[in-house]
XYZ file of C-alpha atoms in Angstrom:
269
model
C 0.000 0.000 0.000
C 1.375 3.419 -1.020
C 2.315 6.022 1.535
C -0.019 8.953 1.105
C 1.694 11.877 -0.612
C 0.957 15.559 -0.801
C 0.525 15.888 -4.537
C -0.057 19.433 -5.709
C 0.421 19.124 -9.501
C -0.721 16.609 -12.099
C 1.430 17.251 -15.172
C 0.165 15.162 -18.056
C 0.738 14.527 -21.715
C -2.378 14.992 -23.854
C -2.514 12.704 -26.916
C -2.712 9.047 -25.954
C -2.750 10.007 -22.276
C -5.192 12.618 -20.973
C -7.479 13.135 -23.980
C -10.345 10.605 -24.014
C -10.191 8.137 -26.890
C -13.286 8.081 -29.089
C -13.215 4.284 -29.034
C -13.255 4.146 -25.236
C -16.476 5.527 -23.657
C -15.075 4.887 -20.178
C -12.416 7.517 -20.851
C -15.052 10.245 -21.011
C -16.551 9.159 -17.675
C -13.124 8.984 -16.080
C -12.238 12.489 -17.280
C -14.923 13.804 -14.922
C -13.641 11.518 -12.167
C -10.131 12.953 -12.582
C -11.449 16.478 -12.178
C -13.278 15.422 -9.019
C -10.065 13.946 -7.583
C -8.113 17.082 -8.454
C -10.698 19.324 -6.833
C -10.967 17.162 -3.719
C -7.208 17.036 -3.215
C -6.466 20.628 -4.301
C -4.222 19.482 -7.155
C -3.377 21.761 -10.080
C -3.622 20.335 -13.593
C -0.962 21.099 -16.201
C -0.667 19.861 -19.791
C 2.838 18.913 -20.929
C 2.488 18.195 -24.604
C 4.099 18.081 -28.013
C 1.215 20.156 -29.374
C 1.629 23.831 -30.120
C -0.708 26.275 -28.396
C -3.377 26.398 -31.116
C -3.708 22.614 -31.157
C -3.910 22.541 -27.365
C -6.775 25.037 -27.448
C -8.453 23.007 -30.189
C -8.247 19.871 -28.040
C -9.638 21.726 -25.023
C -12.629 22.799 -27.116
C -13.273 19.606 -29.071
C -12.685 17.164 -26.215
C -14.229 19.403 -23.532
C -11.099 19.383 -21.403
C -10.404 21.621 -18.428
C -8.292 24.727 -19.089
C -5.363 24.557 -16.654
C -3.459 27.618 -15.449
C -0.184 26.437 -17.025
C 0.765 24.751 -20.302
C 4.084 23.301 -21.394
C 3.860 22.983 -25.185
C 6.044 22.039 -28.151
C 7.776 19.153 -26.305
C 9.124 21.620 -23.751
C 10.007 24.465 -26.118
C 7.365 26.839 -24.734
C 5.568 27.584 -21.475
C 2.279 29.476 -21.232
C 0.325 30.919 -18.313
C -3.341 31.860 -18.404
C -3.985 35.526 -17.657
C -6.910 37.215 -15.917
C -8.846 37.448 -19.190
C -8.506 33.714 -19.805
C -5.910 33.948 -22.600
C -2.651 31.995 -22.598
C 0.512 34.086 -22.808
C 4.045 32.833 -23.416
C 6.306 33.080 -20.387
C 8.992 35.559 -21.413
C 11.560 34.359 -18.897
C 11.498 30.873 -20.406
C 11.729 32.205 -23.961
C 14.874 34.080 -22.941
C 16.236 30.890 -21.411
C 15.994 29.143 -24.781
C 17.531 32.102 -26.610
C 20.505 31.770 -24.282
C 20.883 28.107 -25.310
C 20.723 28.500 -29.097
C 22.787 31.674 -29.210
C 23.410 33.034 -32.706
C 22.140 29.958 -34.557
C 19.170 31.042 -36.688
C 16.343 28.603 -37.249
C 16.623 28.796 -41.053
C 20.330 28.042 -40.958
C 19.751 25.018 -38.734
C 17.037 23.694 -41.074
C 19.417 24.040 -44.017
C 22.178 22.157 -42.218
C 19.798 19.389 -41.185
C 18.611 18.967 -44.782
C 22.216 18.204 -45.753
C 22.453 15.483 -43.102
C 19.285 13.453 -43.647
C 16.269 13.477 -45.951
C 13.263 14.236 -43.752
C 9.919 15.915 -44.412
C 9.326 19.085 -42.419
C 5.990 19.166 -40.638
C 3.474 21.879 -41.451
C 4.419 25.465 -40.609
C 1.852 25.661 -37.817
C 3.639 22.786 -36.079
C 6.950 24.642 -36.066
C 8.104 27.225 -33.556
C 11.092 29.465 -33.151
C 12.789 26.804 -31.017
C 11.232 23.522 -32.222
C 12.001 22.063 -35.657
C 9.686 19.157 -36.420
C 9.841 16.443 -39.062
C 7.820 13.457 -40.259
C 9.546 10.126 -40.818
C 8.442 6.618 -41.759
C 8.033 4.760 -38.477
C 10.469 2.005 -39.472
C 13.126 4.570 -40.386
C 13.044 6.653 -37.200
C 15.949 4.911 -35.462
C 18.210 5.232 -38.495
C 17.314 8.893 -39.008
C 18.003 9.646 -35.349
C 21.445 8.010 -35.607
C 22.339 10.101 -38.663
C 21.077 13.267 -37.019
C 22.979 12.547 -33.805
C 26.222 12.088 -35.712
C 25.571 15.241 -37.725
C 24.818 17.364 -34.679
C 28.116 16.301 -33.116
C 30.051 17.211 -36.269
C 28.352 20.584 -36.707
C 28.239 21.446 -32.988
C 24.667 22.667 -33.366
C 23.171 23.343 -29.889
C 20.188 21.043 -30.429
C 18.941 17.689 -29.230
C 16.676 15.086 -30.850
C 13.425 13.682 -29.501
C 11.607 10.998 -31.474
C 8.278 9.254 -31.060
C 5.507 7.516 -32.991
C 2.163 9.272 -33.386
C -0.290 7.037 -31.430
C -3.113 7.772 -33.876
C -1.426 7.749 -37.301
C 1.578 5.505 -36.671
C 3.817 8.094 -38.351
C 7.292 8.744 -36.975
C 7.868 12.175 -35.424
C 11.283 13.751 -34.946
C 11.743 17.040 -33.100
C 14.887 19.117 -32.769
C 14.945 21.227 -29.614
C 17.566 23.464 -28.019
C 20.227 21.332 -26.331
C 19.001 19.817 -23.104
C 15.399 20.910 -23.621
C 12.614 18.353 -23.212
C 9.345 18.029 -21.365
C 11.417 17.146 -18.290
C 13.645 20.210 -18.690
C 10.677 22.558 -19.035
C 8.889 20.988 -16.084
C 11.986 21.255 -13.905
C 12.501 24.898 -14.948
C 8.834 25.652 -14.261
C 9.008 24.015 -10.821
C 11.984 26.184 -9.885
C 10.319 29.298 -11.326
C 7.098 28.730 -9.377
C 8.884 27.290 -6.324
C 6.923 24.058 -6.646
C 8.173 21.028 -4.744
C 9.557 18.284 -7.009
C 8.081 15.687 -4.657
C 4.580 17.053 -5.154
C 4.499 16.580 -8.945
C 2.883 13.602 -10.669
C 3.656 13.065 -14.347
C 1.592 10.966 -16.775
C 2.609 9.923 -20.276
C 2.658 7.251 -22.947
C 5.205 7.924 -25.711
C 8.852 8.549 -26.538
C 8.770 12.269 -25.893
C 7.492 11.543 -22.360
C 10.431 9.330 -21.382
C 12.626 12.160 -20.093
C 9.921 13.322 -17.685
C 8.902 9.784 -16.728
C 12.523 9.097 -15.730
C 13.240 12.429 -14.006
C 12.337 11.202 -10.531
C 8.729 12.374 -10.422
C 6.010 9.972 -9.388
C 5.215 8.626 -12.805
C 2.074 7.261 -14.427
C 2.511 5.199 -17.599
C -0.892 4.542 -19.149
C -1.803 1.085 -20.433
C -1.587 1.973 -24.120
C 2.027 3.183 -23.848
C 4.586 1.992 -26.377
C 6.369 -1.144 -25.137
C 9.751 0.539 -25.647
C 8.639 3.367 -23.364
C 7.547 0.931 -20.676
C 10.888 -0.886 -20.864
C 12.969 2.309 -20.688
C 11.027 3.813 -17.827
C 10.934 0.621 -15.793
C 14.692 0.148 -16.244
C 15.598 3.689 -15.117
C 13.355 3.498 -12.053
C 14.895 0.135 -11.135
C 18.484 1.353 -11.612
C 17.813 4.388 -9.418
C 16.052 2.227 -6.831
C 13.107 4.613 -6.745
C 10.496 3.136 -4.438
C 6.842 3.524 -5.439
C 7.503 6.279 -7.983
C 6.076 4.367 -10.938
C 2.799 2.756 -11.829
C 2.342 0.870 -15.087
C -1.388 1.164 -15.519
C -3.666 -1.430 -17.060
C -6.281 1.118 -18.116
C -5.733 3.120 -21.280
C -5.418 6.863 -21.824
C -7.692 8.964 -19.542
C -8.689 5.939 -17.499
C -5.036 5.101 -16.956
C -4.383 8.627 -15.675
C -7.209 8.168 -13.189
C -5.846 4.759 -12.153
C -2.401 6.259 -11.570
C -3.700 9.316 -9.773
C -5.719 7.202 -7.355
C -2.760 4.877 -6.824
C -0.535 7.710 -5.624
C -3.249 9.399 -3.569
C -4.467 6.358 -1.675
C -3.480 5.930 1.957
C-alpha cells in the first residue's frame, strides 16, 4: 500500500494520455472523475504536450477538457500561463532561457544544415516554432534517421537535441529538434523552480517517446496502459536502476482511465 503523498500538480501529456479516446467511452466518464479527484485534493492540472498552443486550445474545445493555469507545449520548447482574461501568454523568462541556449544559430540556418544530413519531411508550418524544428519520418526509419542526425549534430556542434516518437493515432514517426538539453522534463523542472513548486509534489503521466525524459526524471510517474512497449521498458529500467520506491505505476487502463488509475494509486493511503 502506497504512503499517502501531498501531490499538488498533475502534469500530463495529452494525446494518448489525458485526452479521451473516441473508441473508449469509459475515458469520457473517467475524465470527470479525474477532475473530481483534483478538486478534492487541491491538485493543479498542467498539460505537458508536443502540441503547439493552437492545437492545445483546439483539443480543449473539441474534447471538452479543463483549461489549466499552465501549459508546457512544443515538447518543452514553450511555457504558457493563463492571464486574468482567460488567454494563454508565453512566459517571457522561459523564452529568454531558450535564446541563451541556441545563441546566434538562426532557425533557417539550422534547417538548411539538417537537410544536408538526412532526408526528412518538415511538418506543417503551424507545427513549427522558433525553437522547435519538427519532421515526419516513416516509423520504421526513425531509429536510423536519429542516428544520422545525432552524428551530424556532433560534427556541426549545433546546440540542439533530438526527440523521437511515434504518433499514437497515425503511426507516423515524429522527430523534433529542440535546443540542447530541452525536453518536457527540462521545461517541467525549470517551471518548478520558477514557481517554487516542490519536485516531490508533482505527478507526471505519459505514454510515448517524448514523455520518457519526464517519466525518468524522478517524479512519481504514471505510464498509461496503451504506452509503447519501448517506453515501458525504458522507464521501468531507469526506475529500477535508481532504486526509486513507489515512484512508478504501469497502468492497465488506457489513456484517460489510466491517468485516473495512476492518480488514485498515488493518492491512496
